mmCIF file with all atom_site columns, C-alpha atoms in Angstrom:
data_model
loop_
_atom_site.group_PDB
_atom_site.id
_atom_site.type_symbol
_atom_site.label_atom_id
_atom_site.label_alt_id
_atom_site.label_comp_id
_atom_site.label_asym_id
_atom_site.label_entity_id
_atom_site.label_seq_id
_atom_site.pdbx_PDB_ins_code
_atom_site.Cartn_x
_atom_site.Cartn_y
_atom_site.Cartn_z
_atom_site.occupancy
_atom_site.B_iso_or_equiv
_atom_site.pdbx_formal_charge
_atom_site.auth_seq_id
_atom_site.auth_comp_id
_atom_site.auth_asym_id
_atom_site.auth_atom_id
_atom_site.pdbx_PDB_model_num
ATOM 1  C CA . ALA D 1 1  ? 19.873 4.370   86.719  1.00 51.00 ? 1  ALA D CA 1
ATOM 2  C CA . ASP D 1 2  ? 20.397 0.700   87.462  1.00 75.00 ? 2  ASP D CA 1
ATOM 3  C CA . THR D 1 3  ? 22.722 0.301   90.446  1.00 86.00 ? 3  THR D CA 1
ATOM 4  C CA . ARG D 1 4  ? 24.208 -2.783  88.789  1.00 91.00 ? 4  ARG D CA 1
ATOM 5  C CA . ASP D 1 5  ? 25.780 -0.532  86.164  1.00 94.00 ? 5  ASP D CA 1
ATOM 6  C CA . LYS D 1 6  ? 27.494 1.520   88.870  1.00 94.00 ? 6  LYS D CA 1
ATOM 7  C CA . HIS D 1 7  ? 28.955 -1.649  90.363  1.00 93.00 ? 7  HIS D CA 1
ATOM 8  C CA . VAL D 1 8  ? 30.093 -2.912  86.947  1.00 95.00 ? 8  VAL D CA 1
ATOM 9  C CA . GLU D 1 9  ? 31.767 0.450   86.278  1.00 95.00 ? 9  GLU D CA 1
ATOM 10 C CA . ARG D 1 10 ? 33.589 0.273   89.619  1.00 95.00 ? 10 ARG D CA 1
ATOM 11 C CA . ILE D 1 11 ? 34.767 -3.284  88.983  1.00 96.00 ? 11 ILE D CA 1
ATOM 12 C CA . LEU D 1 12 ? 36.083 -2.352  85.538  1.00 96.00 ? 12 LEU D CA 1
ATOM 13 C CA . THR D 1 13 ? 37.781 0.779   86.881  1.00 96.00 ? 13 THR D CA 1
ATOM 14 C CA . MET D 1 14 ? 39.523 -1.157  89.659  1.00 96.00 ? 14 MET D CA 1
ATOM 15 C CA . ARG D 1 15 ? 40.578 -3.865  87.205  1.00 95.00 ? 15 ARG D CA 1
ATOM 16 C CA . ASP D 1 16 ? 41.914 -1.296  84.753  1.00 96.00 ? 16 ASP D CA 1
ATOM 17 C CA . LYS D 1 17 ? 43.887 0.424   87.518  1.00 97.00 ? 17 LYS D CA 1
ATOM 18 C CA . GLY D 1 18 ? 45.627 -2.855  88.404  1.00 96.00 ? 18 GLY D CA 1
ATOM 19 C CA . PHE D 1 19 ? 43.663 -3.839  91.520  1.00 96.00 ? 19 PHE D CA 1
ATOM 20 C CA . GLU D 1 20 ? 42.183 -7.053  90.126  1.00 95.00 ? 20 GLU D CA 1
ATOM 21 C CA . ASP D 1 21 ? 43.998 -9.178  92.731  1.00 95.00 ? 21 ASP D CA 1
ATOM 22 C CA . GLN D 1 22 ? 42.743 -7.063  95.655  1.00 94.00 ? 22 GLN D CA 1
ATOM 23 C CA . LEU D 1 23 ? 39.106 -6.833  94.562  1.00 95.00 ? 23 LEU D CA 1
ATOM 24 C CA . LEU D 1 24 ? 36.341 -9.119  95.740  1.00 93.00 ? 24 LEU D CA 1
ATOM 25 C CA . ILE D 1 25 ? 32.591 -8.986  95.547  1.00 91.00 ? 25 ILE D CA 1
ATOM 26 C CA . SER D 1 26 ? 29.952 -10.272 97.889  1.00 85.00 ? 26 SER D CA 1
ATOM 27 C CA . GLN D 1 27 ? 26.460 -9.320  98.906  1.00 82.00 ? 27 GLN D CA 1
ATOM 28 C CA . ASP D 1 28 ? 24.803 -7.978  102.007 1.00 75.00 ? 28 ASP D CA 1
ATOM 29 C CA . ARG D 1 29 ? 21.090 -8.514  101.590 1.00 68.00 ? 29 ARG D CA 1
ATOM 30 C CA . GLY D 1 30 ? 18.374 -9.195  104.085 1.00 65.00 ? 30 GLY D CA 1
ATOM 31 C CA . TRP D 1 31 ? 14.867 -10.439 104.107 1.00 68.00 ? 31 TRP D CA 1
ATOM 32 C CA . TYR D 1 32 ? 13.407 -6.958  104.412 1.00 69.00 ? 32 TYR D CA 1
ATOM 33 C CA . THR D 1 33 ? 13.948 -3.336  103.444 1.00 72.00 ? 33 THR D CA 1
ATOM 34 C CA . VAL D 1 34 ? 14.642 -1.061  106.402 1.00 74.00 ? 34 VAL D CA 1
ATOM 35 C CA . GLY D 1 35 ? 12.074 1.715   106.617 1.00 82.00 ? 35 GLY D CA 1
ATOM 36 C CA . ALA D 1 36 ? 9.628  0.155   104.169 1.00 82.00 ? 36 ALA D CA 1
ATOM 37 C CA . GLU D 1 37 ? 6.107  -0.585  105.329 1.00 85.00 ? 37 GLU D CA 1
ATOM 38 C CA . LYS D 1 38 ? 6.000  -4.115  106.791 1.00 81.00 ? 38 LYS D CA 1
ATOM 39 C CA . GLY D 1 39 ? 9.639  -4.501  105.782 1.00 77.00 ? 39 GLY D CA 1
ATOM 40 C CA . GLY D 1 40 ? 8.916  -4.269  102.049 1.00 79.00 ? 40 GLY D CA 1
ATOM 41 C CA . GLY D 1 41 ? 9.536  -7.182  99.724  1.00 75.00 ? 41 GLY D CA 1
ATOM 42 C CA . ILE D 1 42 ? 11.834 -10.115 100.269 1.00 73.00 ? 42 ILE D CA 1
ATOM 43 C CA . ASN D 1 43 ? 15.423 -9.548  99.114  1.00 71.00 ? 43 ASN D CA 1
ATOM 44 C CA . ALA D 1 44 ? 16.673 -13.004 98.223  1.00 76.00 ? 44 ALA D CA 1
ATOM 45 C CA . TYR D 1 45 ? 20.157 -14.101 99.265  1.00 82.00 ? 45 TYR D CA 1
ATOM 46 C CA . SER D 1 46 ? 20.548 -15.611 95.785  1.00 86.00 ? 46 SER D CA 1
ATOM 47 C CA . TYR D 1 47 ? 20.769 -12.170 94.115  1.00 87.00 ? 47 TYR D CA 1
ATOM 48 C CA . LEU D 1 48 ? 24.543 -12.253 93.598  1.00 90.00 ? 48 LEU D CA 1
ATOM 49 C CA . GLN D 1 49 ? 24.625 -15.635 91.903  1.00 92.00 ? 49 GLN D CA 1
ATOM 50 C CA . ASN D 1 50 ? 21.309 -15.531 90.072  1.00 93.00 ? 50 ASN D CA 1
ATOM 51 C CA . VAL D 1 51 ? 21.163 -11.885 89.009  1.00 91.00 ? 51 VAL D CA 1
ATOM 52 C CA . PHE D 1 52 ? 24.408 -9.964  89.392  1.00 93.00 ? 52 PHE D CA 1
ATOM 53 C CA . LEU D 1 53 ? 26.983 -12.488 88.152  1.00 96.00 ? 53 LEU D CA 1
ATOM 54 C CA . PRO D 1 54 ? 25.038 -13.212 84.937  1.00 96.00 ? 54 PRO D CA 1
ATOM 55 C CA . TYR D 1 55 ? 24.773 -9.442  84.479  1.00 96.00 ? 55 TYR D CA 1
ATOM 56 C CA . LEU D 1 56 ? 28.574 -9.162  84.718  1.00 96.00 ? 56 LEU D CA 1
ATOM 57 C CA . LEU D 1 57 ? 28.840 -11.722 81.907  1.00 96.00 ? 57 LEU D CA 1
ATOM 58 C CA . GLU D 1 58 ? 26.359 -9.717  79.821  1.00 95.00 ? 58 GLU D CA 1
ATOM 59 C CA . LYS D 1 59 ? 28.527 -6.633  80.352  1.00 94.00 ? 59 LYS D CA 1
ATOM 60 C CA . GLY D 1 60 ? 31.649 -8.407  79.079  1.00 93.00 ? 60 GLY D CA 1
ATOM 61 C CA . ILE D 1 61 ? 33.336 -9.387  82.335  1.00 95.00 ? 61 ILE D CA 1
ATOM 62 C CA . ASP D 1 62 ? 34.700 -12.873 81.720  1.00 95.00 ? 62 ASP D CA 1
ATOM 63 C CA . GLU D 1 63 ? 34.257 -15.972 83.860  1.00 96.00 ? 63 GLU D CA 1
ATOM 64 C CA . LYS D 1 64 ? 37.943 -15.975 84.843  1.00 96.00 ? 64 LYS D CA 1
ATOM 65 C CA . LEU D 1 65 ? 37.639 -12.537 86.467  1.00 97.00 ? 65 LEU D CA 1
ATOM 66 C CA . ILE D 1 66 ? 34.316 -13.416 88.090  1.00 97.00 ? 66 ILE D CA 1
ATOM 67 C CA . TYR D 1 67 ? 35.908 -16.523 89.616  1.00 97.00 ? 67 TYR D CA 1
ATOM 68 C CA . LYS D 1 68 ? 38.785 -14.430 90.904  1.00 96.00 ? 68 LYS D CA 1
ATOM 69 C CA . LEU D 1 69 ? 36.429 -11.862 92.472  1.00 96.00 ? 69 LEU D CA 1
ATOM 70 C CA . THR D 1 70 ? 34.135 -14.431 94.079  1.00 95.00 ? 70 THR D CA 1
ATOM 71 C CA . VAL D 1 71 ? 36.443 -17.340 94.962  1.00 94.00 ? 71 VAL D CA 1
ATOM 72 C CA . THR D 1 72 ? 40.188 -16.760 94.653  1.00 94.00 ? 72 THR D CA 1
ATOM 73 C CA . ASN D 1 73 ? 40.453 -13.270 96.155  1.00 94.00 ? 73 ASN D CA 1
ATOM 74 C CA . PRO D 1 74 ? 38.020 -13.872 99.044  1.00 92.00 ? 74 PRO D CA 1
ATOM 75 C CA . ALA D 1 75 ? 39.832 -17.132 99.907  1.00 92.00 ? 75 ALA D CA 1
ATOM 76 C CA . ARG D 1 76 ? 43.132 -15.277 100.018 1.00 90.00 ? 76 ARG D CA 1
ATOM 77 C CA . ALA D 1 77 ? 41.666 -12.388 102.033 1.00 90.00 ? 77 ALA D CA 1
ATOM 78 C CA . LEU D 1 78 ? 40.076 -14.678 104.613 1.00 89.00 ? 78 LEU D CA 1
ATOM 79 C CA . ALA D 1 79 ? 42.809 -17.319 104.850 1.00 87.00 ? 79 ALA D CA 1
ATOM 80 C CA . LEU D 1 80 ? 44.507 -17.950 108.170 1.00 76.00 ? 80 LEU D CA 1
ATOM 81 C CA . LYS D 1 81 ? 47.764 -18.477 106.338 1.00 75.00 ? 81 LYS D CA 1
ATOM 82 C CA . LYS D 1 82 ? 49.096 -17.227 103.033 1.00 74.00 ? 82 LYS D CA 1
ATOM 83 C CA . VAL D 1 83 ? 47.346 -18.574 99.935  1.00 65.00 ? 83 VAL D CA 1
ATOM 84 C CA . PRO D 1 84 ? 49.105 -18.114 96.583  1.00 65.00 ? 84 PRO D CA 1
#
């Protein structure tokens, strides 16, 4: 199964349970695959923006929620002082 679908399901579940304001998404990708011969293929740092976010749109997650998960919530979580 496509791991993107698992992530979409988790996002929708958290949203439906009322955690939309506490949820954020990011990526942790590197230039190699640990354990693969010669490090495997390159895992681009652009995956989130170029692949995953368009996939969220395809799956019916609207731009407003995507903005909240990628901009508003991370800004609030990482702020040195309270952000509304």
